[in-house]
mmCIF file with all atom_site columns, C-alpha atoms in Angstrom:
data_model
loop_
_atom_site.group_PDB
_atom_site.id
_atom_site.type_symbol
_atom_site.label_atom_id
_atom_site.label_alt_id
_atom_site.label_comp_id
_atom_site.label_asym_id
_atom_site.label_entity_id
_atom_site.label_seq_id
_atom_site.pdbx_PDB_ins_code
_atom_site.Cartn_x
_atom_site.Cartn_y
_atom_site.Cartn_z
_atom_site.occupancy
_atom_site.B_iso_or_equiv
_atom_site.pdbx_formal_charge
_atom_site.auth_seq_id
_atom_site.auth_comp_id
_atom_site.auth_asym_id
_atom_site.auth_atom_id
_atom_site.pdbx_PDB_model_num
ATOM 1   C CA . MET A 1 1   ? -0.040  167.535 -73.173  1.00 44.00 ? 9   MET A CA 1
ATOM 2   C CA . SER A 1 2   ? 1.187   168.727 -76.561  1.00 46.00 ? 10  SER A CA 1
ATOM 3   C CA . HIS A 1 3   ? 2.698   166.416 -79.147  1.00 45.00 ? 11  HIS A CA 1
ATOM 4   C CA . PRO A 1 4   ? 4.805   167.101 -82.217  1.00 46.00 ? 12  PRO A CA 1
ATOM 5   C CA . ARG A 1 5   ? 2.650   167.156 -85.307  1.00 45.00 ? 13  ARG A CA 1
ATOM 6   C CA . ARG A 1 6   ? 2.933   164.182 -87.626  1.00 45.00 ? 14  ARG A CA 1
ATOM 7   C CA . GLU A 1 7   ? 1.368   163.447 -90.970  1.00 48.00 ? 15  GLU A CA 1
ATOM 8   C CA . PHE A 1 8   ? -1.919  161.678 -90.386  1.00 48.00 ? 16  PHE A CA 1
ATOM 9   C CA . GLN A 1 9   ? -2.770  158.853 -92.746  1.00 53.00 ? 17  GLN A CA 1
ATOM 10  C CA . LYS A 1 10  ? -6.514  158.902 -93.270  1.00 65.00 ? 18  LYS A CA 1
ATOM 11  C CA . GLY A 1 11  ? -8.088  155.496 -93.446  1.00 75.00 ? 19  GLY A CA 1
ATOM 12  C CA . SER A 1 12  ? -11.417 153.766 -93.351  1.00 82.00 ? 20  SER A CA 1
ATOM 13  C CA . LEU A 1 13  ? -13.612 153.106 -90.345  1.00 91.00 ? 21  LEU A CA 1
ATOM 14  C CA . THR A 1 14  ? -15.117 149.635 -90.099  1.00 91.00 ? 22  THR A CA 1
ATOM 15  C CA . ARG A 1 15  ? -17.315 147.852 -87.603  1.00 91.00 ? 23  ARG A CA 1
ATOM 16  C CA . GLU A 1 16  ? -14.452 145.459 -86.865  1.00 91.00 ? 24  GLU A CA 1
ATOM 17  C CA . ASN A 1 17  ? -12.045 148.179 -85.743  1.00 91.00 ? 25  ASN A CA 1
ATOM 18  C CA . LEU A 1 18  ? -14.488 149.902 -83.398  1.00 95.00 ? 26  LEU A CA 1
ATOM 19  C CA . ASP A 1 19  ? -14.202 149.302 -79.668  1.00 96.00 ? 27  ASP A CA 1
ATOM 20  C CA . PRO A 1 20  ? -17.418 147.953 -78.113  1.00 95.00 ? 28  PRO A CA 1
ATOM 21  C CA . SER A 1 21  ? -17.296 150.904 -75.692  1.00 96.00 ? 29  SER A CA 1
ATOM 22  C CA . PRO A 1 22  ? -17.831 154.355 -77.229  1.00 97.00 ? 30  PRO A CA 1
ATOM 23  C CA . PHE A 1 23  ? -15.880 155.899 -74.350  1.00 97.00 ? 31  PHE A CA 1
ATOM 24  C CA . LEU A 1 24  ? -12.842 153.752 -75.155  1.00 96.00 ? 32  LEU A CA 1
ATOM 25  C CA . GLN A 1 25  ? -13.269 154.478 -78.872  1.00 97.00 ? 33  GLN A CA 1
ATOM 26  C CA . PHE A 1 26  ? -13.361 158.186 -78.065  1.00 97.00 ? 34  PHE A CA 1
ATOM 27  C CA . GLY A 1 27  ? -10.140 157.779 -76.087  1.00 96.00 ? 35  GLY A CA 1
ATOM 28  C CA . VAL A 1 28  ? -8.430  156.114 -79.034  1.00 96.00 ? 36  VAL A CA 1
ATOM 29  C CA . TRP A 1 29  ? -9.418  158.903 -81.415  1.00 96.00 ? 37  TRP A CA 1
ATOM 30  C CA . TYR A 1 30  ? -8.572  161.614 -78.891  1.00 97.00 ? 38  TYR A CA 1
ATOM 31  C CA . ASP A 1 31  ? -5.071  160.209 -78.362  1.00 96.00 ? 39  ASP A CA 1
ATOM 32  C CA . GLU A 1 32  ? -4.583  160.061 -82.134  1.00 96.00 ? 40  GLU A CA 1
ATOM 33  C CA . ALA A 1 33  ? -5.746  163.667 -82.442  1.00 96.00 ? 41  ALA A CA 1
ATOM 34  C CA . GLU A 1 34  ? -3.209  164.779 -79.831  1.00 95.00 ? 42  GLU A CA 1
ATOM 35  C CA . THR A 1 35  ? -0.421  162.821 -81.502  1.00 95.00 ? 43  THR A CA 1
ATOM 36  C CA . ALA A 1 36  ? -1.347  164.271 -84.886  1.00 94.00 ? 44  ALA A CA 1
ATOM 37  C CA . GLY A 1 37  ? -1.001  167.793 -83.471  1.00 94.00 ? 45  GLY A CA 1
ATOM 38  C CA . VAL A 1 38  ? -4.660  168.829 -83.684  1.00 95.00 ? 46  VAL A CA 1
ATOM 39  C CA . PHE A 1 39  ? -5.002  172.291 -82.138  1.00 94.00 ? 47  PHE A CA 1
ATOM 40  C CA . GLU A 1 40  ? -6.911  172.043 -78.849  1.00 95.00 ? 48  GLU A CA 1
ATOM 41  C CA . PRO A 1 41  ? -8.570  168.675 -79.469  1.00 97.00 ? 49  PRO A CA 1
ATOM 42  C CA . HIS A 1 42  ? -10.583 169.186 -76.258  1.00 97.00 ? 50  HIS A CA 1
ATOM 43  C CA . ALA A 1 43  ? -12.426 172.136 -77.822  1.00 97.00 ? 51  ALA A CA 1
ATOM 44  C CA . VAL A 1 44  ? -16.010 171.137 -78.594  1.00 98.00 ? 52  VAL A CA 1
ATOM 45  C CA . ILE A 1 45  ? -19.176 172.743 -79.906  1.00 98.00 ? 53  ILE A CA 1
ATOM 46  C CA . LEU A 1 46  ? -21.855 172.577 -77.222  1.00 98.00 ? 54  LEU A CA 1
ATOM 47  C CA . ALA A 1 47  ? -25.441 172.770 -78.526  1.00 98.00 ? 55  ALA A CA 1
ATOM 48  C CA . THR A 1 48  ? -28.343 173.434 -76.159  1.00 97.00 ? 56  THR A CA 1
ATOM 49  C CA . ALA A 1 49  ? -31.991 174.458 -76.354  1.00 96.00 ? 57  ALA A CA 1
ATOM 50  C CA . ASP A 1 50  ? -33.762 176.645 -73.829  1.00 93.00 ? 58  ASP A CA 1
ATOM 51  C CA . ALA A 1 51  ? -37.181 176.088 -72.277  1.00 91.00 ? 59  ALA A CA 1
ATOM 52  C CA . ARG A 1 52  ? -38.838 177.496 -75.431  1.00 93.00 ? 60  ARG A CA 1
ATOM 53  C CA . GLY A 1 53  ? -36.855 175.128 -77.661  1.00 93.00 ? 61  GLY A CA 1
ATOM 54  C CA . ARG A 1 54  ? -34.667 177.913 -79.080  1.00 94.00 ? 62  ARG A CA 1
ATOM 55  C CA . PRO A 1 55  ? -31.285 176.360 -80.035  1.00 96.00 ? 63  PRO A CA 1
ATOM 56  C CA . SER A 1 56  ? -27.901 177.839 -79.250  1.00 96.00 ? 64  SER A CA 1
ATOM 57  C CA . ALA A 1 57  ? -24.319 176.673 -79.878  1.00 97.00 ? 65  ALA A CA 1
ATOM 58  C CA . ARG A 1 58  ? -20.888 177.782 -78.722  1.00 96.00 ? 66  ARG A CA 1
ATOM 59  C CA . VAL A 1 59  ? -17.391 176.359 -78.221  1.00 97.00 ? 67  VAL A CA 1
ATOM 60  C CA . VAL A 1 60  ? -16.372 175.147 -74.766  1.00 97.00 ? 68  VAL A CA 1
ATOM 61  C CA . LEU A 1 61  ? -13.405 173.144 -73.507  1.00 96.00 ? 69  LEU A CA 1
ATOM 62  C CA . VAL A 1 62  ? -14.004 169.636 -72.181  1.00 97.00 ? 70  VAL A CA 1
ATOM 63  C CA . ARG A 1 63  ? -11.916 169.338 -69.033  1.00 94.00 ? 71  ARG A CA 1
ATOM 64  C CA . GLY A 1 64  ? -12.360 165.656 -68.364  1.00 92.00 ? 72  GLY A CA 1
ATOM 65  C CA . TRP A 1 65  ? -14.296 162.539 -69.209  1.00 92.00 ? 73  TRP A CA 1
ATOM 66  C CA . THR A 1 66  ? -14.958 159.189 -67.592  1.00 91.00 ? 74  THR A CA 1
ATOM 67  C CA . GLY A 1 67  ? -17.417 156.388 -68.123  1.00 90.00 ? 75  GLY A CA 1
ATOM 68  C CA . ALA A 1 68  ? -19.974 158.710 -66.510  1.00 91.00 ? 76  ALA A CA 1
ATOM 69  C CA . GLY A 1 69  ? -19.690 161.498 -69.070  1.00 97.00 ? 77  GLY A CA 1
ATOM 70  C CA . PHE A 1 70  ? -17.930 164.606 -70.381  1.00 98.00 ? 78  PHE A CA 1
ATOM 71  C CA . GLU A 1 71  ? -17.314 167.636 -68.141  1.00 97.00 ? 79  GLU A CA 1
ATOM 72  C CA . PHE A 1 72  ? -16.986 171.352 -68.817  1.00 97.00 ? 80  PHE A CA 1
ATOM 73  C CA . PHE A 1 73  ? -17.153 174.440 -66.608  1.00 95.00 ? 81  PHE A CA 1
ATOM 74  C CA . THR A 1 74  ? -19.010 177.736 -66.905  1.00 93.00 ? 82  THR A CA 1
ATOM 75  C CA . ASN A 1 75  ? -20.989 180.406 -65.090  1.00 91.00 ? 83  ASN A CA 1
ATOM 76  C CA . TYR A 1 76  ? -24.301 178.850 -64.060  1.00 94.00 ? 84  TYR A CA 1
ATOM 77  C CA . GLU A 1 77  ? -25.997 182.213 -64.650  1.00 91.00 ? 85  GLU A CA 1
ATOM 78  C CA . SER A 1 78  ? -24.749 182.405 -68.258  1.00 92.00 ? 86  SER A CA 1
ATOM 79  C CA . ALA A 1 79  ? -27.028 181.756 -71.217  1.00 93.00 ? 87  ALA A CA 1
ATOM 80  C CA . LYS A 1 80  ? -25.871 178.157 -71.523  1.00 95.00 ? 88  LYS A CA 1
ATOM 81  C CA . GLY A 1 81  ? -26.132 177.604 -67.779  1.00 95.00 ? 89  GLY A CA 1
ATOM 82  C CA . LYS A 1 82  ? -29.740 178.810 -67.726  1.00 95.00 ? 90  LYS A CA 1
ATOM 83  C CA . ALA A 1 83  ? -30.606 176.776 -70.834  1.00 96.00 ? 91  ALA A CA 1
ATOM 84  C CA . LEU A 1 84  ? -29.174 173.594 -69.337  1.00 97.00 ? 92  LEU A CA 1
ATOM 85  C CA . ASP A 1 85  ? -30.996 174.112 -66.060  1.00 95.00 ? 93  ASP A CA 1
ATOM 86  C CA . ALA A 1 86  ? -34.284 174.602 -67.934  1.00 96.00 ? 94  ALA A CA 1
ATOM 87  C CA . ASN A 1 87  ? -33.709 171.826 -70.481  1.00 96.00 ? 95  ASN A CA 1
ATOM 88  C CA . PRO A 1 88  ? -30.942 169.455 -69.286  1.00 97.00 ? 96  PRO A CA 1
ATOM 89  C CA . GLN A 1 89  ? -30.088 167.921 -72.654  1.00 97.00 ? 97  GLN A CA 1
ATOM 90  C CA . ALA A 1 90  ? -27.148 168.714 -74.910  1.00 98.00 ? 98  ALA A CA 1
ATOM 91  C CA . GLU A 1 91  ? -25.071 167.671 -77.868  1.00 98.00 ? 99  GLU A CA 1
ATOM 92  C CA . LEU A 1 92  ? -21.280 167.860 -78.101  1.00 98.00 ? 100 LEU A CA 1
ATOM 93  C CA . LEU A 1 93  ? -19.548 168.023 -81.469  1.00 98.00 ? 101 LEU A CA 1
ATOM 94  C CA . PHE A 1 94  ? -15.809 167.440 -81.760  1.00 98.00 ? 102 PHE A CA 1
ATOM 95  C CA . TYR A 1 95  ? -14.477 168.336 -85.210  1.00 97.00 ? 103 TYR A CA 1
ATOM 96  C CA . TRP A 1 96  ? -10.849 167.551 -86.061  1.00 96.00 ? 104 TRP A CA 1
ATOM 97  C CA . MET A 1 97  ? -10.468 168.961 -89.545  1.00 93.00 ? 105 MET A CA 1
ATOM 98  C CA . GLU A 1 98  ? -6.855  167.840 -89.928  1.00 91.00 ? 106 GLU A CA 1
ATOM 99  C CA . MET A 1 99  ? -7.992  164.224 -89.602  1.00 93.00 ? 107 MET A CA 1
ATOM 100 C CA . GLU A 1 100 ? -11.375 164.576 -91.323  1.00 95.00 ? 108 GLU A CA 1
ATOM 101 C CA . ARG A 1 101 ? -13.021 163.235 -88.208  1.00 96.00 ? 109 ARG A CA 1
ATOM 102 C CA . GLN A 1 102 ? -15.930 164.316 -86.098  1.00 97.00 ? 110 GLN A CA 1
ATOM 103 C CA . ILE A 1 103 ? -17.653 162.862 -83.051  1.00 98.00 ? 111 ILE A CA 1
ATOM 104 C CA . ARG A 1 104 ? -21.204 163.731 -82.022  1.00 98.00 ? 112 ARG A CA 1
ATOM 105 C CA . ILE A 1 105 ? -22.306 162.978 -78.463  1.00 98.00 ? 113 ILE A CA 1
ATOM 106 C CA . GLN A 1 106 ? -25.896 163.387 -77.257  1.00 98.00 ? 114 GLN A CA 1
ATOM 107 C CA . GLY A 1 107 ? -27.192 162.974 -73.754  1.00 98.00 ? 115 GLY A CA 1
ATOM 108 C CA . THR A 1 108 ? -28.686 164.379 -70.598  1.00 98.00 ? 116 THR A CA 1
ATOM 109 C CA . VAL A 1 109 ? -26.891 166.873 -68.385  1.00 98.00 ? 117 VAL A CA 1
ATOM 110 C CA . GLU A 1 110 ? -26.304 167.249 -64.656  1.00 98.00 ? 118 GLU A CA 1
ATOM 111 C CA . ARG A 1 111 ? -24.408 169.735 -62.505  1.00 98.00 ? 119 ARG A CA 1
ATOM 112 C CA . LEU A 1 112 ? -21.182 168.623 -60.879  1.00 96.00 ? 120 LEU A CA 1
ATOM 113 C CA . THR A 1 113 ? -20.958 168.545 -57.100  1.00 96.00 ? 121 THR A CA 1
ATOM 114 C CA . ASP A 1 114 ? -19.484 171.370 -55.030  1.00 94.00 ? 122 ASP A CA 1
ATOM 115 C CA . GLU A 1 115 ? -16.508 169.133 -54.273  1.00 94.00 ? 123 GLU A CA 1
ATOM 116 C CA . GLU A 1 116 ? -15.863 168.480 -57.967  1.00 95.00 ? 124 GLU A CA 1
ATOM 117 C CA . ASN A 1 117 ? -16.170 172.182 -58.758  1.00 93.00 ? 125 ASN A CA 1
ATOM 118 C CA . ARG A 1 118 ? -13.727 173.183 -56.059  1.00 92.00 ? 126 ARG A CA 1
ATOM 119 C CA . ALA A 1 119 ? -11.209 170.494 -57.043  1.00 92.00 ? 127 ALA A CA 1
ATOM 120 C CA . TYR A 1 120 ? -11.092 171.834 -60.607  1.00 88.00 ? 128 TYR A CA 1
ATOM 121 C CA . PHE A 1 121 ? -11.218 175.515 -59.587  1.00 88.00 ? 129 PHE A CA 1
ATOM 122 C CA . GLU A 1 122 ? -8.096  175.080 -57.467  1.00 88.00 ? 130 GLU A CA 1
ATOM 123 C CA . LYS A 1 123 ? -6.183  173.850 -60.535  1.00 86.00 ? 131 LYS A CA 1
ATOM 124 C CA . ARG A 1 124 ? -6.993  176.944 -62.616  1.00 82.00 ? 132 ARG A CA 1
ATOM 125 C CA . PRO A 1 125 ? -4.410  179.705 -63.058  1.00 79.00 ? 133 PRO A CA 1
ATOM 126 C CA . ARG A 1 126 ? -4.855  182.628 -60.666  1.00 78.00 ? 134 ARG A CA 1
ATOM 127 C CA . GLY A 1 127 ? -5.976  184.956 -63.484  1.00 74.00 ? 135 GLY A CA 1
ATOM 128 C CA . SER A 1 128 ? -8.691  182.526 -64.570  1.00 78.00 ? 136 SER A CA 1
ATOM 129 C CA . ARG A 1 129 ? -9.956  182.240 -60.989  1.00 76.00 ? 137 ARG A CA 1
ATOM 130 C CA . LEU A 1 130 ? -10.191 185.999 -60.657  1.00 75.00 ? 138 LEU A CA 1
ATOM 131 C CA . SER A 1 131 ? -11.956 186.252 -64.020  1.00 75.00 ? 139 SER A CA 1
ATOM 132 C CA . ALA A 1 132 ? -14.596 183.802 -62.814  1.00 75.00 ? 140 ALA A CA 1
ATOM 133 C CA . TYR A 1 133 ? -15.428 186.284 -60.055  1.00 72.00 ? 141 TYR A CA 1
ATOM 134 C CA . ALA A 1 134 ? -15.117 189.390 -62.251  1.00 73.00 ? 142 ALA A CA 1
ATOM 135 C CA . SER A 1 135 ? -17.191 188.430 -65.292  1.00 74.00 ? 143 SER A CA 1
ATOM 136 C CA . PRO A 1 136 ? -21.021 188.354 -65.243  1.00 75.00 ? 144 PRO A CA 1
ATOM 137 C CA . GLN A 1 137 ? -20.957 185.938 -68.161  1.00 70.00 ? 145 GLN A CA 1
ATOM 138 C CA . SER A 1 138 ? -23.571 186.571 -70.888  1.00 73.00 ? 146 SER A CA 1
ATOM 139 C CA . ALA A 1 139 ? -24.859 189.687 -69.076  1.00 75.00 ? 147 ALA A CA 1
ATOM 140 C CA . GLU A 1 140 ? -24.478 193.144 -70.606  1.00 80.00 ? 148 GLU A CA 1
ATOM 141 C CA . VAL A 1 141 ? -21.407 195.075 -69.417  1.00 74.00 ? 149 VAL A CA 1
ATOM 142 C CA . GLU A 1 142 ? -20.654 198.731 -69.990  1.00 81.00 ? 150 GLU A CA 1
ATOM 143 C CA . SER A 1 143 ? -17.115 198.398 -71.359  1.00 84.00 ? 151 SER A CA 1
ATOM 144 C CA . ARG A 1 144 ? -13.882 196.434 -71.526  1.00 86.00 ? 152 ARG A CA 1
ATOM 145 C CA . GLU A 1 145 ? -12.455 198.947 -69.076  1.00 86.00 ? 153 GLU A CA 1
ATOM 146 C CA . TRP A 1 146 ? -15.134 198.011 -66.541  1.00 77.00 ? 154 TRP A CA 1
ATOM 147 C CA . LEU A 1 147 ? -14.115 194.336 -66.741  1.00 77.00 ? 155 LEU A CA 1
ATOM 148 C CA . GLU A 1 148 ? -10.431 195.154 -66.365  1.00 78.00 ? 156 GLU A CA 1
ATOM 149 C CA . GLU A 1 149 ? -11.185 197.388 -63.392  1.00 80.00 ? 157 GLU A CA 1
ATOM 150 C CA . GLU A 1 150 ? -13.092 194.546 -61.732  1.00 77.00 ? 158 GLU A CA 1
ATOM 151 C CA . VAL A 1 151 ? -10.059 192.276 -62.153  1.00 75.00 ? 159 VAL A CA 1
ATOM 152 C CA . ARG A 1 152 ? -7.751  194.960 -60.695  1.00 80.00 ? 160 ARG A CA 1
ATOM 153 C CA . ARG A 1 153 ? -10.092 195.390 -57.741  1.00 81.00 ? 161 ARG A CA 1
ATOM 154 C CA . LEU A 1 154 ? -10.046 191.654 -57.095  1.00 75.00 ? 162 LEU A CA 1
ATOM 155 C CA . GLU A 1 155 ? -6.255  191.546 -57.449  1.00 76.00 ? 163 GLU A CA 1
ATOM 156 C CA . THR A 1 156 ? -6.031  194.137 -54.683  1.00 76.00 ? 164 THR A CA 1
ATOM 157 C CA . GLU A 1 157 ? -8.669  192.430 -52.554  1.00 74.00 ? 165 GLU A CA 1
ATOM 158 C CA . HIS A 1 158 ? -6.876  189.089 -52.819  1.00 71.00 ? 166 HIS A CA 1
ATOM 159 C CA . ALA A 1 159 ? -3.291  190.394 -52.632  1.00 71.00 ? 167 ALA A CA 1
ATOM 160 C CA . GLY A 1 160 ? -1.283  187.839 -50.712  1.00 68.00 ? 168 GLY A CA 1
ATOM 161 C CA . ASP A 1 161 ? -3.862  185.077 -50.903  1.00 70.00 ? 169 ASP A CA 1
ATOM 162 C CA . GLU A 1 162 ? -5.310  182.721 -53.464  1.00 71.00 ? 170 GLU A CA 1
ATOM 163 C CA . PRO A 1 163 ? -9.084  182.543 -54.116  1.00 70.00 ? 171 PRO A CA 1
ATOM 164 C CA . ARG A 1 164 ? -9.574  178.787 -53.963  1.00 71.00 ? 172 ARG A CA 1
ATOM 165 C CA . THR A 1 165 ? -13.339 178.554 -53.562  1.00 80.00 ? 173 THR A CA 1
ATOM 166 C CA . PRO A 1 166 ? -15.327 179.174 -56.758  1.00 83.00 ? 174 PRO A CA 1
ATOM 167 C CA . PRO A 1 167 ? -18.149 181.708 -56.785  1.00 84.00 ? 175 PRO A CA 1
ATOM 168 C CA . PRO A 1 168 ? -21.537 180.141 -55.975  1.00 87.00 ? 176 PRO A CA 1
ATOM 169 C CA . TYR A 1 169 ? -22.648 180.824 -59.560  1.00 88.00 ? 177 TYR A CA 1
ATOM 170 C CA . TRP A 1 170 ? -19.684 179.019 -61.163  1.00 89.00 ? 178 TRP A CA 1
ATOM 171 C CA . GLY A 1 171 ? -19.199 175.297 -61.732  1.00 93.00 ? 179 GLY A CA 1
ATOM 172 C CA . GLY A 1 172 ? -19.324 172.329 -64.022  1.00 96.00 ? 180 GLY A CA 1
ATOM 173 C CA . PHE A 1 173 ? -21.795 170.305 -66.007  1.00 98.00 ? 181 PHE A CA 1
ATOM 174 C CA . ARG A 1 174 ? -21.532 166.661 -67.015  1.00 98.00 ? 182 ARG A CA 1
ATOM 175 C CA . VAL A 1 175 ? -23.001 165.440 -70.315  1.00 98.00 ? 183 VAL A CA 1
ATOM 176 C CA . MET A 1 176 ? -24.066 161.818 -69.799  1.00 97.00 ? 184 MET A CA 1
ATOM 177 C CA . PRO A 1 177 ? -24.248 160.237 -73.278  1.00 97.00 ? 185 PRO A CA 1
ATOM 178 C CA . ASP A 1 178 ? -26.899 157.952 -74.636  1.00 96.00 ? 186 ASP A CA 1
ATOM 179 C CA . THR A 1 179 ? -25.741 158.287 -78.270  1.00 97.00 ? 187 THR A CA 1
ATOM 180 C CA . PHE A 1 180 ? -22.330 158.617 -79.941  1.00 98.00 ? 188 PHE A CA 1
ATOM 181 C CA . GLU A 1 181 ? -21.576 159.038 -83.631  1.00 98.00 ? 189 GLU A CA 1
ATOM 182 C CA . PHE A 1 182 ? -18.101 158.594 -85.118  1.00 98.00 ? 190 PHE A CA 1
ATOM 183 C CA . TRP A 1 183 ? -17.560 160.080 -88.583  1.00 96.00 ? 191 TRP A CA 1
ATOM 184 C CA . GLN A 1 184 ? -14.522 159.478 -90.782  1.00 94.00 ? 192 GLN A CA 1
ATOM 185 C CA . GLY A 1 185 ? -14.190 161.463 -94.003  1.00 91.00 ? 193 GLY A CA 1
ATOM 186 C CA . ARG A 1 186 ? -13.675 159.449 -97.180  1.00 87.00 ? 194 ARG A CA 1
ATOM 187 C CA . GLU A 1 187 ? -13.297 160.243 -100.879 1.00 84.00 ? 195 GLU A CA 1
ATOM 188 C CA . SER A 1 188 ? -16.291 161.133 -103.066 1.00 84.00 ? 196 SER A CA 1
ATOM 189 C CA . ARG A 1 189 ? -18.319 161.900 -99.939  1.00 85.00 ? 197 ARG A CA 1
ATOM 190 C CA . LEU A 1 190 ? -18.733 158.195 -99.192  1.00 84.00 ? 198 LEU A CA 1
ATOM 191 C CA . HIS A 1 191 ? -17.848 158.823 -95.554  1.00 93.00 ? 199 HIS A CA 1
ATOM 192 C CA . ASP A 1 192 ? -17.892 156.210 -92.799  1.00 94.00 ? 200 ASP A CA 1
ATOM 193 C CA . ARG A 1 193 ? -20.443 156.874 -90.040  1.00 95.00 ? 201 ARG A CA 1
ATOM 194 C CA . PHE A 1 194 ? -21.121 154.635 -87.070  1.00 97.00 ? 202 PHE A CA 1
ATOM 195 C CA . GLN A 1 195 ? -23.583 155.310 -84.283  1.00 98.00 ? 203 GLN A CA 1
ATOM 196 C CA . TYR A 1 196 ? -23.534 153.840 -80.775  1.00 98.00 ? 204 TYR A CA 1
ATOM 197 C CA . ARG A 1 197 ? -26.987 153.680 -79.175  1.00 96.00 ? 205 ARG A CA 1
ATOM 198 C CA . MET A 1 198 ? -27.437 152.832 -75.526  1.00 93.00 ? 206 MET A CA 1
ATOM 199 C CA . ASN A 1 199 ? -29.633 149.783 -75.086  1.00 91.00 ? 207 ASN A CA 1
ATOM 200 C CA . GLY A 1 200 ? -31.620 148.564 -72.120  1.00 80.00 ? 208 GLY A CA 1
ATOM 201 C CA . ASP A 1 201 ? -28.934 146.100 -71.035  1.00 75.00 ? 209 ASP A CA 1
ATOM 202 C CA . ASP A 1 202 ? -26.418 148.793 -70.023  1.00 77.00 ? 210 ASP A CA 1
ATOM 203 C CA . GLY A 1 203 ? -24.609 148.138 -73.291  1.00 91.00 ? 211 GLY A CA 1
ATOM 204 C CA . TRP A 1 204 ? -24.323 149.752 -76.688  1.00 96.00 ? 212 TRP A CA 1
ATOM 205 C CA . ASP A 1 205 ? -25.704 148.786 -80.090  1.00 96.00 ? 213 ASP A CA 1
ATOM 206 C CA . ILE A 1 206 ? -23.538 149.861 -83.034  1.00 96.00 ? 214 ILE A CA 1
ATOM 207 C CA . VAL A 1 207 ? -24.989 150.604 -86.469  1.00 95.00 ? 215 VAL A CA 1
ATOM 208 C CA . ARG A 1 208 ? -23.547 152.016 -89.691  1.00 95.00 ? 216 ARG A CA 1
ATOM 209 C CA . LEU A 1 209 ? -25.259 155.118 -91.075  1.00 92.00 ? 217 LEU A CA 1
ATOM 210 C CA . GLY A 1 210 ? -25.383 156.354 -94.626  1.00 91.00 ? 218 GLY A CA 1
ATOM 211 C CA . PRO A 1 211 ? -23.059 159.289 -95.261  1.00 90.00 ? 219 PRO A CA 1
#
């Protein structure tokens, strides 16, 4: 949902105004980002490392979050899909420049179920569903024209029907956090940083970090 942009009044971040749950705190900041008119606040930098430890980062769109974690969708045979299968750990970085805020989320990763994948796939626009079939994500392709021809072929193949089942190589991942960090920009680089660390009692310890 889009919101009219309003002037955001930057403030401080204190231990007292943090929710004990990092998921609820994320929800508060996300709602404020939407209200402030941040462009695509669900866009996030996803950082992974492959089996050799080689890091990689790219922007993905988070399509949902619950107390279990943060979900995004991709081609499982893409570079990020292969990296996450080999080394199922990731970091998410939300950066809302207009508000001088960022949120870092670290955790382990799991694939979503076939039922979850299908439920989301059915909500996608028809063109996006066809593209999921047409694009061998991260693999070398001969030209833009080849991609467009693949989409036209699929349009013809599926004329009069709707592809509702995702390809077997397409689906979602869930990042299950064990660490959150909330960062609020302040003057003179004396920023406010608070980290939530999962403890052994199914709760969260909260500590302030130096900027």
